[in-house]
Amino acid sequence: RMQKPDVDFIEGIPPAIAIEQKVTNRNPRSTVGTVTEIHEYLKLLFARAGKTISPISGEEVKRHSVHDVVECLRQQEVGSKVLLLSPIVTEKIEEQISIWQEQGFSRLYRIHADGSGEILRIGAYTQSDASSMTYLLVDRVVADGEQSTFNRFADSVQTAFYEGKGQCQLLVSTPDSTDSQTYIFSERFEADGITFVEPTEHLFDFNNPLGACPTCGGSGIVSGIDPDLVVPDKTKTIYEGAIACWRGEKMSQWNDALIYSAEKFDFPIHTPYYELTAEQKQLLWIGNEYFHGLNDFFHELESKQYAKIQYRVMLSRYRGKAICPDCLGKRLRKEAEYVLIGGKSICELNQMPISELAIWFEHLSIDTSLTAYNILLTEIRSRLQFMQDVGLGYLTLSRMSSTLSGGEGQRINLAKSLGSSLVGSLYVLDEPSIGLHPRDTQRLIHVLKQLRDLGN
């Protein structure tokens, strides 16, 4: 509880905001994106405007409605014969068919192994038909463009979705073709046999259990083998023994297996480690058919750690903080990466330098007919511009706050103050240009003048 001040009235001094050099936020979950609140706006934008894309087919995942099925019928050529089918989604087919008979359904549709189909009476179904694909025939219509037909068909579609546990399909035969066209619809948010998570702002929040990677809990880091301890000298080549744990009389056999088989998969054993590509570095860990990688090596040590003390000592020597193997440091669960805007996921945007991200957002075109999208885009673009104005265009939104210098932290707070549009405040700054290149000093002074012009 604050003590009462020794004065009755203070005039002429506005509320003061001290922006210091020291990094006050040591929270390992805090990032540049969360401090500047850009990540908060990104979450909302992806939840509202993001499209879920199947990683298998590349098609957009949608939850269909009765309206979608009726619209499909509306687009068919006049005179086309349309069958509305519900899949049988139970193993007790005979029991289900007897229920349908009691409800008044009279026809089934059976697709044979050769692709041909036929309509049969519901009472004619036998156990021998189980090898064929069998559907409940809910309705048959001829496309005539009449509104009364569409109204009646909409009621049938609701029934088809209910009987098919959220799934139905249309089988369309046009007057001038012998082949039929199939249209599949699903009320469930799924595609290619995968059930997807519908986008909400919580899916893109690594501080929320719904969005955080289940392996690392949203921190992007797990306790494990530290790659920097495994390869302490990045200038050495694999041939020279860059991998520290594969040295010595006994453990060198792992390194020898890689060296002797390297020519079979064109691995550069005489190239310094720091010049290897990301794929080549990854190969050292996962291995292939010719050699066992570092993952296999450490798994073997763990399996033997209680047999000999030297295995426990060796394991402890290389333990530390490692990037999460599932999310690769992105912090979010993999379902969040399926949601894209402009062909990019929120994880990709978080790992882009702010200077590149600002350019990407300037050229981003989405349906801005909704006012909410315009507000979100305006906030994101202005905050990214403020970050560039204070000379921080080289940072990424995924950068941890605890790794920033005092000057960087102070300039981020400056950019945040600009974005919050506070007026009538007194800003107290402590050497805001420290650590800043002289060419960026004028940009920083311009930012300070903007703060002043707002009425501070």
Short mmCIF file of N, CA, C and O in Angstrom, two decimals, residues 367-447:
data_model
loop_
_atom_site.label_atom_id
_atom_site.label_comp_id
_atom_site.label_asym_id
_atom_site.label_seq_id
_atom_site.Cartn_x
_atom_site.Cartn_y
_atom_site.Cartn_z
N ASP A 367 -9.42 -9.98 -48.04
CA ASP A 367 -10.72 -9.33 -48.15
C ASP A 367 -10.88 -8.34 -46.99
O ASP A 367 -11.13 -8.73 -45.86
N THR A 368 -10.69 -7.07 -47.29
CA THR A 368 -10.74 -6.04 -46.24
C THR A 368 -12.12 -5.37 -46.18
O THR A 368 -12.25 -4.25 -45.71
N SER A 369 -13.15 -6.08 -46.67
CA SER A 369 -14.50 -5.50 -46.59
C SER A 369 -14.97 -5.44 -45.14
O SER A 369 -15.80 -4.62 -44.79
N LEU A 370 -14.43 -6.32 -44.31
CA LEU A 370 -14.78 -6.28 -42.89
C LEU A 370 -13.90 -5.24 -42.19
O LEU A 370 -12.68 -5.25 -42.33
N THR A 371 -14.52 -4.40 -41.40
CA THR A 371 -13.79 -3.33 -40.70
C THR A 371 -12.75 -3.90 -39.75
O THR A 371 -11.68 -3.33 -39.58
N ALA A 372 -13.06 -5.06 -39.14
CA ALA A 372 -12.13 -5.66 -38.17
C ALA A 372 -10.79 -5.96 -38.81
O ALA A 372 -9.74 -5.75 -38.19
N TYR A 373 -10.80 -6.45 -40.06
CA TYR A 373 -9.54 -6.75 -40.74
C TYR A 373 -8.72 -5.48 -40.93
O TYR A 373 -7.51 -5.48 -40.75
N ASN A 374 -9.39 -4.40 -41.33
CA ASN A 374 -8.69 -3.14 -41.56
C ASN A 374 -8.02 -2.63 -40.30
O ASN A 374 -6.88 -2.15 -40.32
N ILE A 375 -8.74 -2.73 -39.17
CA ILE A 375 -8.18 -2.27 -37.89
C ILE A 375 -6.95 -3.08 -37.52
O ILE A 375 -5.91 -2.54 -37.13
N LEU A 376 -7.04 -4.43 -37.67
CA LEU A 376 -5.92 -5.30 -37.31
C LEU A 376 -4.70 -5.02 -38.20
O LEU A 376 -3.58 -4.91 -37.71
N LEU A 377 -4.94 -4.92 -39.51
CA LEU A 377 -3.83 -4.67 -40.44
C LEU A 377 -3.18 -3.31 -40.17
O LEU A 377 -1.95 -3.18 -40.21
N THR A 378 -3.99 -2.30 -39.88
CA THR A 378 -3.46 -0.96 -39.59
C THR A 378 -2.58 -0.99 -38.36
O THR A 378 -1.47 -0.41 -38.35
N GLU A 379 -3.03 -1.67 -37.29
CA GLU A 379 -2.26 -1.75 -36.05
C GLU A 379 -0.93 -2.49 -36.28
O GLU A 379 0.13 -2.06 -35.81
N ILE A 380 -1.00 -3.61 -37.00
CA ILE A 380 0.22 -4.40 -37.24
C ILE A 380 1.22 -3.60 -38.07
O ILE A 380 2.41 -3.53 -37.73
N ARG A 381 0.74 -2.98 -39.15
CA ARG A 381 1.65 -2.22 -40.04
C ARG A 381 2.29 -1.05 -39.31
O ARG A 381 3.49 -0.78 -39.47
N SER A 382 1.50 -0.33 -38.50
CA SER A 382 2.05 0.85 -37.81
C SER A 382 3.08 0.43 -36.78
O SER A 382 4.14 1.06 -36.66
N ARG A 383 2.83 -0.65 -36.04
CA ARG A 383 3.79 -1.10 -35.02
C ARG A 383 5.07 -1.63 -35.66
O ARG A 383 6.17 -1.44 -35.12
N LEU A 384 4.94 -2.32 -36.80
CA LEU A 384 6.14 -2.78 -37.50
C LEU A 384 6.96 -1.58 -37.98
O LEU A 384 8.20 -1.60 -37.95
N GLN A 385 6.27 -0.52 -38.44
CA GLN A 385 6.97 0.68 -38.90
C GLN A 385 7.68 1.37 -37.74
O GLN A 385 8.82 1.83 -37.89
N PHE A 386 7.03 1.43 -36.57
CA PHE A 386 7.67 2.03 -35.39
C PHE A 386 8.93 1.26 -35.01
O PHE A 386 9.94 1.85 -34.63
N MET A 387 8.87 -0.10 -35.12
CA MET A 387 10.04 -0.92 -34.79
C MET A 387 11.20 -0.60 -35.73
O MET A 387 12.37 -0.56 -35.31
N GLN A 388 10.88 -0.37 -37.01
CA GLN A 388 11.93 0.00 -37.95
C GLN A 388 12.46 1.41 -37.68
O GLN A 388 13.66 1.67 -37.81
N ASP A 389 11.56 2.30 -37.27
CA ASP A 389 11.96 3.69 -37.01
C ASP A 389 12.96 3.80 -35.86
O ASP A 389 13.82 4.68 -35.85
N VAL A 390 12.86 2.88 -34.89
CA VAL A 390 13.80 2.93 -33.76
C VAL A 390 15.03 2.04 -34.01
O VAL A 390 15.80 1.76 -33.08
N GLY A 391 15.17 1.55 -35.27
CA GLY A 391 16.38 0.81 -35.64
C GLY A 391 16.38 -0.65 -35.24
O GLY A 391 17.45 -1.23 -35.00
N LEU A 392 15.20 -1.28 -35.14
CA LEU A 392 15.14 -2.69 -34.72
C LEU A 392 14.58 -3.59 -35.82
O LEU A 392 14.00 -4.64 -35.53
N GLY A 393 14.78 -3.20 -37.07
CA GLY A 393 14.26 -3.98 -38.19
C GLY A 393 14.91 -5.34 -38.35
O GLY A 393 14.39 -6.21 -39.04
N TYR A 394 16.05 -5.56 -37.68
CA TYR A 394 16.77 -6.85 -37.81
C TYR A 394 16.24 -7.91 -36.85
O TYR A 394 16.57 -9.08 -36.97
N LEU A 395 15.42 -7.51 -35.85
CA LEU A 395 14.89 -8.48 -34.89
C LEU A 395 13.77 -9.30 -35.52
O LEU A 395 13.18 -8.91 -36.52
N THR A 396 13.46 -10.44 -34.90
CA THR A 396 12.30 -11.24 -35.29
C THR A 396 11.31 -11.21 -34.14
O THR A 396 11.68 -10.99 -32.98
N LEU A 397 10.04 -11.46 -34.44
CA LEU A 397 9.02 -11.44 -33.39
C LEU A 397 9.19 -12.61 -32.42
O LEU A 397 8.71 -12.54 -31.29
N SER A 398 9.87 -13.68 -32.85
CA SER A 398 10.06 -14.84 -31.98
C SER A 398 11.27 -14.69 -31.06
O SER A 398 11.49 -15.55 -30.21
N ARG A 399 12.04 -13.62 -31.20
CA ARG A 399 13.22 -13.40 -30.36
C ARG A 399 12.82 -13.25 -28.89
O ARG A 399 11.91 -12.49 -28.55
N MET A 400 13.49 -13.97 -28.00
CA MET A 400 13.16 -13.91 -26.58
C MET A 400 13.56 -12.57 -25.99
O MET A 400 14.65 -12.06 -26.27
N SER A 401 12.69 -11.99 -25.16
CA SER A 401 12.95 -10.67 -24.56
C SER A 401 14.19 -10.69 -23.69
O SER A 401 14.92 -9.70 -23.60
N SER A 402 14.44 -11.83 -23.03
CA SER A 402 15.57 -11.91 -22.10
C SER A 402 16.92 -11.86 -22.81
O SER A 402 17.95 -11.67 -22.17
N THR A 403 16.94 -12.03 -24.14
CA THR A 403 18.21 -12.01 -24.88
C THR A 403 18.51 -10.62 -25.46
O THR A 403 19.53 -10.45 -26.12
N LEU A 404 17.62 -9.65 -25.22
CA LEU A 404 17.82 -8.30 -25.78
C LEU A 404 18.79 -7.51 -24.90
O LEU A 404 18.86 -7.71 -23.68
N SER A 405 19.52 -6.60 -25.53
CA SER A 405 20.39 -5.69 -24.75
C SER A 405 19.54 -4.59 -24.12
O SER A 405 18.36 -4.44 -24.44
N GLY A 406 20.17 -3.82 -23.24
CA GLY A 406 19.45 -2.73 -22.57
C GLY A 406 18.92 -1.70 -23.55
O GLY A 406 17.77 -1.25 -23.44
N GLY A 407 19.76 -1.34 -24.55
CA GLY A 407 19.33 -0.36 -25.55
C GLY A 407 18.19 -0.87 -26.41
O GLY A 407 17.25 -0.13 -26.72
N GLU A 408 18.26 -2.18 -26.78
CA GLU A 408 17.18 -2.76 -27.59
C GLU A 408 15.87 -2.77 -26.81
O GLU A 408 14.81 -2.43 -27.34
N GLY A 409 15.97 -3.16 -25.52
CA GLY A 409 14.77 -3.20 -24.69
C GLY A 409 14.14 -1.83 -24.55
O GLY A 409 12.90 -1.68 -24.59
N GLN A 410 14.98 -0.80 -24.41
CA GLN A 410 14.47 0.56 -24.25
C GLN A 410 13.78 1.04 -25.53
O GLN A 410 12.72 1.65 -25.49
N ARG A 411 14.38 0.73 -26.69
CA ARG A 411 13.80 1.17 -27.95
C ARG A 411 12.50 0.41 -28.26
O ARG A 411 11.60 0.96 -28.89
N ILE A 412 12.42 -0.86 -27.83
CA ILE A 412 11.16 -1.60 -27.99
C ILE A 412 10.05 -0.93 -27.17
O ILE A 412 8.92 -0.77 -27.63
N ASN A 413 10.40 -0.52 -25.94
CA ASN A 413 9.41 0.18 -25.11
C ASN A 413 9.00 1.51 -25.74
O ASN A 413 7.85 1.94 -25.62
N LEU A 414 9.96 2.18 -26.41
CA LEU A 414 9.64 3.42 -27.12
C LEU A 414 8.62 3.15 -28.23
O LEU A 414 7.64 3.88 -28.39
N ALA A 415 8.90 2.10 -29.02
CA ALA A 415 7.99 1.74 -30.12
C ALA A 415 6.61 1.37 -29.57
O ALA A 415 5.58 1.72 -30.16
N LYS A 416 6.61 0.66 -28.42
CA LYS A 416 5.34 0.29 -27.79
C LYS A 416 4.57 1.53 -27.35
O LYS A 416 3.34 1.61 -27.50
N SER A 417 5.30 2.53 -26.82
CA SER A 417 4.65 3.77 -26.37
C SER A 417 4.03 4.51 -27.56
O SER A 417 2.94 5.08 -27.46
N LEU A 418 4.75 4.51 -28.70
CA LEU A 418 4.21 5.13 -29.90
C LEU A 418 2.93 4.43 -30.34
O LEU A 418 1.95 5.07 -30.73
N GLY A 419 2.96 3.11 -30.28
CA GLY A 419 1.80 2.33 -30.72
C GLY A 419 0.60 2.51 -29.81
O GLY A 419 -0.54 2.42 -30.25
N SER A 420 0.84 2.77 -28.51
CA SER A 420 -0.28 2.92 -27.57
C SER A 420 -0.94 4.29 -27.67
O SER A 420 -2.01 4.50 -27.11
N SER A 421 -0.28 5.25 -28.36
CA SER A 421 -0.84 6.59 -28.60
C SER A 421 -1.23 7.31 -27.31
O SER A 421 -2.28 7.94 -27.21
N LEU A 422 -0.38 7.19 -26.29
CA LEU A 422 -0.62 7.94 -25.05
C LEU A 422 -0.39 9.43 -25.30
O LEU A 422 0.48 9.82 -26.08
N VAL A 423 -1.17 10.27 -24.63
CA VAL A 423 -0.99 11.72 -24.75
C VAL A 423 -0.90 12.32 -23.34
O VAL A 423 -1.35 11.72 -22.36
N GLY A 424 -0.30 13.51 -23.29
CA GLY A 424 -0.22 14.22 -22.01
C GLY A 424 0.67 13.54 -20.98
O GLY A 424 0.44 13.66 -19.78
N SER A 425 1.70 12.81 -21.43
CA SER A 425 2.59 12.10 -20.50
C SER A 425 3.99 12.69 -20.54
O SER A 425 4.36 13.38 -21.51
N LEU A 426 4.75 12.42 -19.50
CA LEU A 426 6.14 12.88 -19.42
C LEU A 426 7.04 11.66 -19.57
O LEU A 426 7.01 10.75 -18.73
N TYR A 427 7.82 11.59 -20.66
CA TYR A 427 8.71 10.47 -20.90
C TYR A 427 10.11 10.80 -20.39
O TYR A 427 10.67 11.84 -20.73
N VAL A 428 10.66 9.92 -19.55
CA VAL A 428 12.02 10.08 -19.04
C VAL A 428 12.87 8.97 -19.65
O VAL A 428 12.63 7.79 -19.39
N LEU A 429 13.84 9.34 -20.51
CA LEU A 429 14.64 8.37 -21.24
C LEU A 429 16.07 8.37 -20.74
O LEU A 429 16.61 9.42 -20.37
N ASP A 430 16.68 7.20 -20.74
CA ASP A 430 18.07 7.07 -20.28
C ASP A 430 18.94 6.64 -21.45
O ASP A 430 19.02 5.46 -21.77
N GLU A 431 19.59 7.60 -22.12
CA GLU A 431 20.45 7.32 -23.27
C GLU A 431 19.79 6.38 -24.28
O GLU A 431 20.26 5.26 -24.49
N PRO A 432 18.69 6.81 -24.92
CA PRO A 432 17.96 5.89 -25.81
C PRO A 432 18.75 5.47 -27.04
O PRO A 432 18.39 4.49 -27.69
N SER A 433 19.84 6.21 -27.39
CA SER A 433 20.58 5.85 -28.61
C SER A 433 21.75 4.90 -28.33
O SER A 433 22.53 4.61 -29.23
N ILE A 434 21.85 4.39 -27.11
CA ILE A 434 23.00 3.53 -26.77
C ILE A 434 22.95 2.24 -27.61
O ILE A 434 21.90 1.63 -27.79
N GLY A 435 24.10 1.88 -28.16
CA GLY A 435 24.18 0.67 -28.98
C GLY A 435 23.60 0.82 -30.36
O GLY A 435 23.52 -0.14 -31.12
N LEU A 436 23.19 2.04 -30.72
CA LEU A 436 22.56 2.27 -32.02
C LEU A 436 23.58 2.81 -33.01
O LEU A 436 24.43 3.62 -32.65
N HIS A 437 23.52 2.33 -34.24
CA HIS A 437 24.44 2.83 -35.27
C HIS A 437 24.15 4.31 -35.53
O HIS A 437 22.98 4.73 -35.53
N PRO A 438 25.19 5.14 -35.72
CA PRO A 438 24.98 6.59 -35.92
C PRO A 438 23.97 6.93 -37.02
O PRO A 438 23.26 7.92 -36.92
N ARG A 439 23.89 6.07 -38.07
CA ARG A 439 22.96 6.40 -39.16
C ARG A 439 21.50 6.28 -38.72
O ARG A 439 20.61 6.83 -39.38
N ASP A 440 21.25 5.52 -37.63
CA ASP A 440 19.87 5.36 -37.15
C ASP A 440 19.49 6.39 -36.10
O ASP A 440 18.33 6.42 -35.66
N THR A 441 20.46 7.23 -35.68
CA THR A 441 20.18 8.20 -34.61
C THR A 441 19.12 9.20 -35.05
O THR A 441 18.22 9.55 -34.28
N GLN A 442 19.20 9.66 -36.30
CA GLN A 442 18.23 10.63 -36.79
C GLN A 442 16.81 10.04 -36.82
O GLN A 442 15.84 10.73 -36.53
N ARG A 443 16.73 8.75 -37.14
CA ARG A 443 15.42 8.09 -37.14
C ARG A 443 14.85 8.05 -35.73
O ARG A 443 13.64 8.22 -35.52
N LEU A 444 15.74 7.79 -34.76
CA LEU A 444 15.29 7.75 -33.36
C LEU A 444 14.81 9.13 -32.91
O LEU A 444 13.78 9.25 -32.23
N ILE A 445 15.55 10.19 -33.29
CA ILE A 445 15.15 11.56 -32.93
C ILE A 445 13.78 11.87 -33.56
O ILE A 445 12.93 12.51 -32.93
N HIS A 446 13.57 11.36 -34.78
CA HIS A 446 12.28 11.56 -35.44
C HIS A 446 11.16 10.90 -34.63
O HIS A 446 10.06 11.46 -34.49
N VAL A 447 11.44 9.70 -34.07
CA VAL A 447 10.46 9.00 -33.24
C VAL A 447 10.14 9.81 -31.99
O VAL A 447 8.98 9.95 -31.58
#
